[in-house]
XYZ file of C-alpha atoms in Angstrom:
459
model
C -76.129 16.043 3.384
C -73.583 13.695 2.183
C -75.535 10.463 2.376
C -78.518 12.103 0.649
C -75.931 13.297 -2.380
C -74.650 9.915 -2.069
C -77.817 8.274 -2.448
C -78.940 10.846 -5.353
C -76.149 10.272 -7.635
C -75.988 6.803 -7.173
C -80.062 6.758 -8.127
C -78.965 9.212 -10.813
C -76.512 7.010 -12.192
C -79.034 3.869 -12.709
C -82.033 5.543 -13.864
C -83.204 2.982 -16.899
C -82.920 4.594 -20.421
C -85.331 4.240 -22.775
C -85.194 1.205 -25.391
C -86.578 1.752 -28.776
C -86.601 -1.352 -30.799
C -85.904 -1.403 -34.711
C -86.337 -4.820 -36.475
C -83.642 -7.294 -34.578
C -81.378 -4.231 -33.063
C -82.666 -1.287 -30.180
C -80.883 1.816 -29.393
C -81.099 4.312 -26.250
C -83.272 7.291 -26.343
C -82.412 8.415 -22.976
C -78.644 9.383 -21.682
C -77.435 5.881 -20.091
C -74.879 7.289 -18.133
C -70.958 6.993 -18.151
C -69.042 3.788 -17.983
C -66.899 3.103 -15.259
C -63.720 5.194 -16.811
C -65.758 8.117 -16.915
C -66.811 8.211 -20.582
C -69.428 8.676 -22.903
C -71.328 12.367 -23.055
C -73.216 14.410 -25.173
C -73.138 17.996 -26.708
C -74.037 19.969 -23.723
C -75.941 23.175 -25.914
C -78.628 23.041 -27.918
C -78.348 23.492 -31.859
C -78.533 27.369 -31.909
C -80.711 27.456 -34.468
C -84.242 29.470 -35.556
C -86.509 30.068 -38.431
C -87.217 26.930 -40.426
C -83.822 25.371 -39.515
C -85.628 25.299 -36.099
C -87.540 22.334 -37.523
C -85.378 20.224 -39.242
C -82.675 17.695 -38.768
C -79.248 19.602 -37.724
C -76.453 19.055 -40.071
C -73.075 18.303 -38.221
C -70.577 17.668 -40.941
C -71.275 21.315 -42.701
C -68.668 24.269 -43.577
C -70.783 26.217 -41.425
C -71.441 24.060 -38.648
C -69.221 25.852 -35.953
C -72.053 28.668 -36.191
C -74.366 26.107 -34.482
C -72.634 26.096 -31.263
C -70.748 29.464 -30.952
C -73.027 32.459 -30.308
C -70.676 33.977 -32.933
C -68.462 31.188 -35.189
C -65.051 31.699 -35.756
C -64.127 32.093 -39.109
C -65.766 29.884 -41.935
C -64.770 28.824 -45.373
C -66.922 29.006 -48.002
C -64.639 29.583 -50.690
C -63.315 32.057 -52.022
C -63.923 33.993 -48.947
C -63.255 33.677 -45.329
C -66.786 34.097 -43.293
C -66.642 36.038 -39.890
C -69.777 37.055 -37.665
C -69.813 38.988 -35.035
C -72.253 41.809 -33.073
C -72.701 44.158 -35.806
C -73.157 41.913 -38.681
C -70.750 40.223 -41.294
C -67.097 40.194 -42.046
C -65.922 39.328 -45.524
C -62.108 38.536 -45.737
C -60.182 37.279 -48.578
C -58.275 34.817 -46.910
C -54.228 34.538 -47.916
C -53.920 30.513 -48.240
C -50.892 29.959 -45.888
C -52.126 32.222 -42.999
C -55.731 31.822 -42.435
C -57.597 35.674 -41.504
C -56.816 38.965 -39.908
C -58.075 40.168 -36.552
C -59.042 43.337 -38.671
C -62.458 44.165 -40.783
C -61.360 44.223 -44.510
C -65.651 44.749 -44.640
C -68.552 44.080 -42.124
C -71.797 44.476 -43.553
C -74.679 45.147 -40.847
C -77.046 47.658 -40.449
C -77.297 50.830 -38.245
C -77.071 50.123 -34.666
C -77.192 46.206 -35.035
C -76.360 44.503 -31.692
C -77.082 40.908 -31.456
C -75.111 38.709 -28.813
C -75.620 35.782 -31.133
C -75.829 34.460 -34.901
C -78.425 31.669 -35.659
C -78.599 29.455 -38.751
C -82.060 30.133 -39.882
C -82.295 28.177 -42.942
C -79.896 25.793 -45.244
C -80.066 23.877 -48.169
C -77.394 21.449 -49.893
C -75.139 24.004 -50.452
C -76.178 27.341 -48.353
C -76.478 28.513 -45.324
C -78.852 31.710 -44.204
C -77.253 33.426 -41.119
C -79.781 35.188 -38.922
C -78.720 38.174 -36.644
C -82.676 38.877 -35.854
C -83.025 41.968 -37.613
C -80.628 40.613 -40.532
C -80.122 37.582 -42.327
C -77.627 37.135 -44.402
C -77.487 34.189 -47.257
C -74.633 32.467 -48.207
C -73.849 29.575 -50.660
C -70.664 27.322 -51.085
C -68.154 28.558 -53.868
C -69.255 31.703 -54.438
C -68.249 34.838 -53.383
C -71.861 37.023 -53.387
C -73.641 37.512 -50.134
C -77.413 38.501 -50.005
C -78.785 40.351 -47.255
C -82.274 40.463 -45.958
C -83.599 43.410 -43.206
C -86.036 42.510 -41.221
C -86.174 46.298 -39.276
C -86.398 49.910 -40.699
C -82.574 50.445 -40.048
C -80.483 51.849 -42.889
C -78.280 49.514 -44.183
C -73.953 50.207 -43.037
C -71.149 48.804 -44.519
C -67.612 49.516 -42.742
C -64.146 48.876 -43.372
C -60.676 49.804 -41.779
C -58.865 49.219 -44.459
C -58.607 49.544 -48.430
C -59.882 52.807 -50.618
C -63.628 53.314 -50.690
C -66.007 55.512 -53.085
C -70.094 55.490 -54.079
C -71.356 54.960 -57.699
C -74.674 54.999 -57.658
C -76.474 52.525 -55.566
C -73.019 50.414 -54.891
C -70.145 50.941 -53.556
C -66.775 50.092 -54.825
C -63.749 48.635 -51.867
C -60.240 48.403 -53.764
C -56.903 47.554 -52.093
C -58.371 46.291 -48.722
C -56.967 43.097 -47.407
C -54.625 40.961 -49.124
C -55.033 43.224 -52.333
C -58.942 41.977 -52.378
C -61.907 44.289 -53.961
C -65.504 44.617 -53.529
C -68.919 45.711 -54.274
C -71.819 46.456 -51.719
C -75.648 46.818 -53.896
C -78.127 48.929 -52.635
C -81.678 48.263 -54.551
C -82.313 50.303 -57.868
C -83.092 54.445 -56.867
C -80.795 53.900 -53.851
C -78.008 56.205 -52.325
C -75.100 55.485 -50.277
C -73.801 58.070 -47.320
C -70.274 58.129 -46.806
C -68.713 59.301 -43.309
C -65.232 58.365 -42.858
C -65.193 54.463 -43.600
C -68.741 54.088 -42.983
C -71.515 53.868 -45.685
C -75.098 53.866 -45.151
C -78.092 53.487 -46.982
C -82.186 53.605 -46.637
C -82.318 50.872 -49.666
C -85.131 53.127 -51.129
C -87.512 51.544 -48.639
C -86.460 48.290 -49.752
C -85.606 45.266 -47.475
C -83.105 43.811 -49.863
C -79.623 44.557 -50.754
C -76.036 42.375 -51.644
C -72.249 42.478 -51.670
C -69.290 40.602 -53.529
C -65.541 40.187 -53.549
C -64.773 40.616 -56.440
C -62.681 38.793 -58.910
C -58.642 38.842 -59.465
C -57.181 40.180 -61.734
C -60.110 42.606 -63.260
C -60.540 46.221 -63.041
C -63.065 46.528 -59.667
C -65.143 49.324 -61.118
C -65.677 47.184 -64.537
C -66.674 44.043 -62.735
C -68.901 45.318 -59.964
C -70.956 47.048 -62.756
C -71.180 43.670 -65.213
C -72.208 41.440 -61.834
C -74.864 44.285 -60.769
C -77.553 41.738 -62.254
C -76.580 39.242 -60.524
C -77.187 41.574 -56.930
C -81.082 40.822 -56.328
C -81.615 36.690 -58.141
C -81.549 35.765 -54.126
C -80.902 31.727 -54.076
C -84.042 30.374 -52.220
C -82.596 26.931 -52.571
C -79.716 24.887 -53.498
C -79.943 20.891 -54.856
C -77.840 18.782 -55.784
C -79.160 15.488 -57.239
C -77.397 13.068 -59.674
C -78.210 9.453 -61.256
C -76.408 7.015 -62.173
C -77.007 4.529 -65.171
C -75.838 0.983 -64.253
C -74.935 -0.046 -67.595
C -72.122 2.527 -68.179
C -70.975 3.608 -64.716
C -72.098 7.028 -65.690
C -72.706 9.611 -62.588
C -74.235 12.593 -64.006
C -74.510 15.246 -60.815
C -77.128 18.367 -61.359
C -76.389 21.601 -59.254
C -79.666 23.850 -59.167
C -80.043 27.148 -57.764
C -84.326 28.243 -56.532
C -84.121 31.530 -57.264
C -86.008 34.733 -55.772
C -85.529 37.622 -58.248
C -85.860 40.777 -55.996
C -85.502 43.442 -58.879
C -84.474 43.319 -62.470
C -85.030 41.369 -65.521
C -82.335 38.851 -65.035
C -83.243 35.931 -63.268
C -79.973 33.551 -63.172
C -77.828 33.347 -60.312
C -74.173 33.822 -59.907
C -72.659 30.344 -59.279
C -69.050 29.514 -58.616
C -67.500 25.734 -59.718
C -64.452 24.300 -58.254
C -62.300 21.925 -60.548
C -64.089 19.142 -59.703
C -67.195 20.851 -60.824
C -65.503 22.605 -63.969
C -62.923 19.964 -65.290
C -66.017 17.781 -65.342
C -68.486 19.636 -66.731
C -71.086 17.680 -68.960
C -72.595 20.637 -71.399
C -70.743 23.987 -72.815
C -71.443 26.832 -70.916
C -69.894 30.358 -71.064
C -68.008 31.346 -68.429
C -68.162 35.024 -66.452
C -64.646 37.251 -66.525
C -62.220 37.011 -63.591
C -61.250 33.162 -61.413
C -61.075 33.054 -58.015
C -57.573 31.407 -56.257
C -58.728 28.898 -53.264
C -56.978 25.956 -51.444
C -59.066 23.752 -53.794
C -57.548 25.247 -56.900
C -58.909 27.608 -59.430
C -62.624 28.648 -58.934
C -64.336 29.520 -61.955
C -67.995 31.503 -62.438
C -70.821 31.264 -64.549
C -74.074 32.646 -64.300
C -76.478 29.953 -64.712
C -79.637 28.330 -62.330
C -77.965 25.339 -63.084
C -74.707 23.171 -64.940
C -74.289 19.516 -64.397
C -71.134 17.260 -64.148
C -70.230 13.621 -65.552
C -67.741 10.973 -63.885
C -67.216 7.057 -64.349
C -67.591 5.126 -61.549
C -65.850 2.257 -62.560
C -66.626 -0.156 -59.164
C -64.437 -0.693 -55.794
C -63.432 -4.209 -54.728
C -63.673 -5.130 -51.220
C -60.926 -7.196 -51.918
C -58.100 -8.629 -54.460
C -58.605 -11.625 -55.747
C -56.734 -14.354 -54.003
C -53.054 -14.583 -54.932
C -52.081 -17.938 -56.806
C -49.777 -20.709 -54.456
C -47.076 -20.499 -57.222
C -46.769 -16.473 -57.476
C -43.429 -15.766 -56.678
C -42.949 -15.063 -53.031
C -46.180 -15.941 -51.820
C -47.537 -19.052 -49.398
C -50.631 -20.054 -48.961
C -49.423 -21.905 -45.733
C -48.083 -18.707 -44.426
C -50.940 -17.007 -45.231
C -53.087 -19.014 -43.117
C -50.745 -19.075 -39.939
C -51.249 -14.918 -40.395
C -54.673 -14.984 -40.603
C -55.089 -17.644 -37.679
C -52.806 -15.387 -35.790
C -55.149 -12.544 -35.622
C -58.228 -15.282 -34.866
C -56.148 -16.590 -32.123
C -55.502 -12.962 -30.917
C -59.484 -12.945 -30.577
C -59.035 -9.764 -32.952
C -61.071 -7.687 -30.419
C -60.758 -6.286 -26.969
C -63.516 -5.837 -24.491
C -62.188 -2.576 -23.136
C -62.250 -0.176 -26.146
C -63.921 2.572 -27.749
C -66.598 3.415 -30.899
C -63.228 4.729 -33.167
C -60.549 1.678 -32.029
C -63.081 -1.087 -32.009
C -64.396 0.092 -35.700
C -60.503 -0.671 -36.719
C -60.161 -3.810 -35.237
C -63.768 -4.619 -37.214
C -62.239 -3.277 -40.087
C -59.423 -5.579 -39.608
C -60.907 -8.449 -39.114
C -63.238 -8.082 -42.207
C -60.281 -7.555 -44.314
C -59.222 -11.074 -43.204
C -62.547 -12.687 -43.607
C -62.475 -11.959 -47.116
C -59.095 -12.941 -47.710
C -59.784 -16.178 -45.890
C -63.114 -16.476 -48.614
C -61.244 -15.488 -51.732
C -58.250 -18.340 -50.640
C -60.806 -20.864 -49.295
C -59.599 -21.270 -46.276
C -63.202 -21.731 -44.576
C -62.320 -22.258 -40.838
C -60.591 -18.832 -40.505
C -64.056 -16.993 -42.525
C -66.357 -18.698 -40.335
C -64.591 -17.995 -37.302
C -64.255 -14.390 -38.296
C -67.965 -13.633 -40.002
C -68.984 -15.237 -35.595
C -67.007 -12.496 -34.382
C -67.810 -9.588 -36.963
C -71.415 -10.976 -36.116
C -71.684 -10.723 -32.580
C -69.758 -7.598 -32.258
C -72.017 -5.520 -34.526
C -74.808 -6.431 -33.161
C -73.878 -5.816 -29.771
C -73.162 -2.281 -31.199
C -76.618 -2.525 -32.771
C -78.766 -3.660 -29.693
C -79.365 -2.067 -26.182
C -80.266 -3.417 -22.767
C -81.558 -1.073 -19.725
C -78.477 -0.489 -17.791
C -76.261 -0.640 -20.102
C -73.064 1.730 -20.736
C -70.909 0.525 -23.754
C -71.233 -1.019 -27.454
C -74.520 0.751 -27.991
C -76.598 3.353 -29.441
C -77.907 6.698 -28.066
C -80.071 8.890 -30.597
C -79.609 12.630 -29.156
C -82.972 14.057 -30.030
C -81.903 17.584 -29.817
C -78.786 17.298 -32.244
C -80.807 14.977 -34.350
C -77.729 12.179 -34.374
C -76.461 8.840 -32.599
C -73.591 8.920 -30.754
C -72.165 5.374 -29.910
C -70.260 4.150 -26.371
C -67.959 4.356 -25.322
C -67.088 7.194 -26.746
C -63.472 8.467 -28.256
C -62.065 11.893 -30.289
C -65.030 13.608 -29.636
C -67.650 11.502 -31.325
C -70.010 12.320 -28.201
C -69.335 15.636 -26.670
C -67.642 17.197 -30.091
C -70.326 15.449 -32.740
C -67.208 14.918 -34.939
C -65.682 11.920 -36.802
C -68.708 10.469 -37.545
C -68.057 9.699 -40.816
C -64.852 8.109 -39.569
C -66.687 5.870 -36.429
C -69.950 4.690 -38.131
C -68.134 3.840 -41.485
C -65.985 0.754 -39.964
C -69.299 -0.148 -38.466
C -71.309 0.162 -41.501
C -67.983 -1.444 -43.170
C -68.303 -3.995 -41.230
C -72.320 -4.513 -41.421
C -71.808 -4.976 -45.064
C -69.809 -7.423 -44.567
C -72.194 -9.890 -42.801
C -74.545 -8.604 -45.245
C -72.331 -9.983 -48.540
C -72.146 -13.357 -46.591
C -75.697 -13.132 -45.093
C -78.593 -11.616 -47.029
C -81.251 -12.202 -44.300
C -79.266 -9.990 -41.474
C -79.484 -7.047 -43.173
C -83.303 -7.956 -42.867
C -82.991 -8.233 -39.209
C -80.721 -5.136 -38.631
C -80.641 -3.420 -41.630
């Protein structure tokens, strides 16, 4: 038994991966296998995921992303609210800044007799995220503090909280003094009527399939407020977009922020959208603003009910790099300039035994000194450095069968490349990304400034 073992892991452990070839560079389809310390993995469950997010790429980077590998995520962000699923449907907490959330239910909105071991993402857009619970789903954007709620059974609707002060007018229901002094509003569809038992409402939704909730603004009188957003309940966001462009000749970025709306009932058809300060301090046309701002770690968020406002900046360019400093500047030597730069070159500036996050700052390093050497015109130290930049990346860019570090594998199920060997998490975690692949692609532009015709070849 142990020489079979034996003989299976070792066949295990050289099985050939798969090369796909793009222009000059290749990258693993298939697991290669670990290097000899033992590293390099992958995200061992699969994207949990349904409904049309079941066929698309899977966002990794998201404020909702922990949802895609906890059958229940902890709590999310969205701002203003803290975001908590769980069996029985959805938590709503207003957060207190320096403390995170309570292990208590401020309000859960579900319906009657929900159990569901899991929450999928079932849908998201550039700004929104639709939760799915199987008989529920539950929509929820980015800066704003409205939830909409689809049923997809004949169970009554149930909202519950063990906190706060709780009475019915109409088809909503008002929540004051709950958690950290928050208030909301639950909307049942036009006709509808909540049942109150204890700190449990329920409702049939007048047949409907459709209802909403909201914490509601500081500093406002609840009943007032839940009454002047009622419009907003049923304009469900089918979509969210943001797009901008961005005019050469004046370093203008103008950003637009569109809502697809599905009005349910009603005559209004505009959306409740929240802006942060970047989004409000920035604002390109007047618009008029709702009652009541929202505190979050981001500063104050503002509201406006609008399918759409758009924001301005000035780009006004990065440079890769100072220009070179004059010989006579006060304090500064050319000649000592050069023995630093040569001292990294001599140092070889790179290590063979490394990782995807370390070897992107030793790239980044290196770069850094190849333009310096350019700008100073000290050509022996650029060359030498824009050989080394060169080989590395595209070692990092090509793959041979058999091999276990400075390449490429594309994880089909999670939709992403993860690079080895691996560090932080990039592999088994899917974070840092952003962090890894930007030295690389920091370094890729690099050859590129130098050397049009790579990025042709590797590009």
């Amino acid at each position: 038994t142990t020489v079979f073992i034996t003989a299976f892991l070792a066949g295990a452990l050289f099985v050939s991966a798969g090369v796909v070839n793009v222009g000059s560079g290749s990258y693993s389809d298939q697991f290669p296998g670990k290097d000899v310390a033992g590293r390099n993995g992958y995200v061992t469950v699969a994207p949990q995921v349904s409904g049309n997010a079941a066929n698309r790429p899977i966002p990794t980077n998201e404020w909702w992303c922990n949802e895609l590998v906890n059958n229940h995520g902890k709590s999310m962000f969205n701002y203003p609210c803290a975001i908590r699923p769980d069996d029985k449907g959805l938590t709503i907490i207003k957060p207190f800044l320096h403390q995170g959330t309570p292990g208590d239910t401020p309000l859960r909105v579900g319906l009657t007799g929900l159990s569901s071991s899991k929450t999928t993402v079932c849908d998201h857009s550039d700004w929104g995220v639709t939760l799915s619970w199987g008989d529920m789903e539950a929509t929820i954007l980015q800066a704003n503090p409205m939830v909409w709620y689809t049923r997809k059974s004949n169970a009554d609707a149930e909202v519950y909280m063990d906190n706060g002060n709780i009475s019915v007018d109409g088809n909503i229901i008002i929540v004051t003094n709950s958690y950290n002094g928050a208030s909301y509003a639950v909307y049942a569809p036009a006709g509808s009527t909540w049942k109150l038992n204890g700190r449990t409402a329920t409702s049939s939704l007048n047949g409907k399939n459709y209802f909403a909730s909201v914490m509601l603004p500081e500093g406002v009188d609840a009943t007032t407020a839940a009454h002047n957003w009622a419009k907003y309940a049923f304009v469900f966001p089918k979509d969210t977009q943001a797009n901008f462009e961005y005019n050469t000749a004046t370093g203008e970025v103008v950003t637009t922020y569109e809502v697809i709306t599905d009005v349910k009932e009603g005559d209004n058809d505009t959306p409740l959208l929240g802006m942060l300060p970047h989004h409000w301090a920035h604002l390109k046309d007047a618009i008029t603003l709702e009652s009541g701002t929202y505190t979050t770690v981001r500063g104050t968020m503002k509201m406006v009910g609008a399918k759409q406002f758009r924001t301005t900046l000035t780009f006004h360019g990065v440079l890769p790099t100072l220009p070179a400093a004059q010989n006579a500047a006060s304090g500064f030597s050319q000649e000592e300039m050069n023995r630093l730069m040569n001292e990294v070159i001599n140092n070889d500036g790179l290590q063979d035994w490394t990782d995807s996050y370390n070897d992107g700052q030793l790239l980044n390093r290196l770069v850094q000194v190849g333009r310096i050497a350019k700008e100073s015109g000290n050509e022996n130290v650029f060359n030498a450095v824009f050989k080394k930049v060169k080989a590395r990346v595209e070692n990092w860019l090509t793959y041979d069968n058999g091999e276990v570090a400075f390449l490429f594998y594309y994880h089909k199920d999670w939709s992403t490349l993860l690079g080895y060997p691996a560090a932080h998490g990039q592999d088994t975690n899917i974070n840092d990304h952003h962090f890894h692949w930007g030295y690389i692609i920091n370094a890729a532009a690099f050859l590129t400034q130098y050397d049009a015709n790579w990025a042709a070849q590797y590009g």
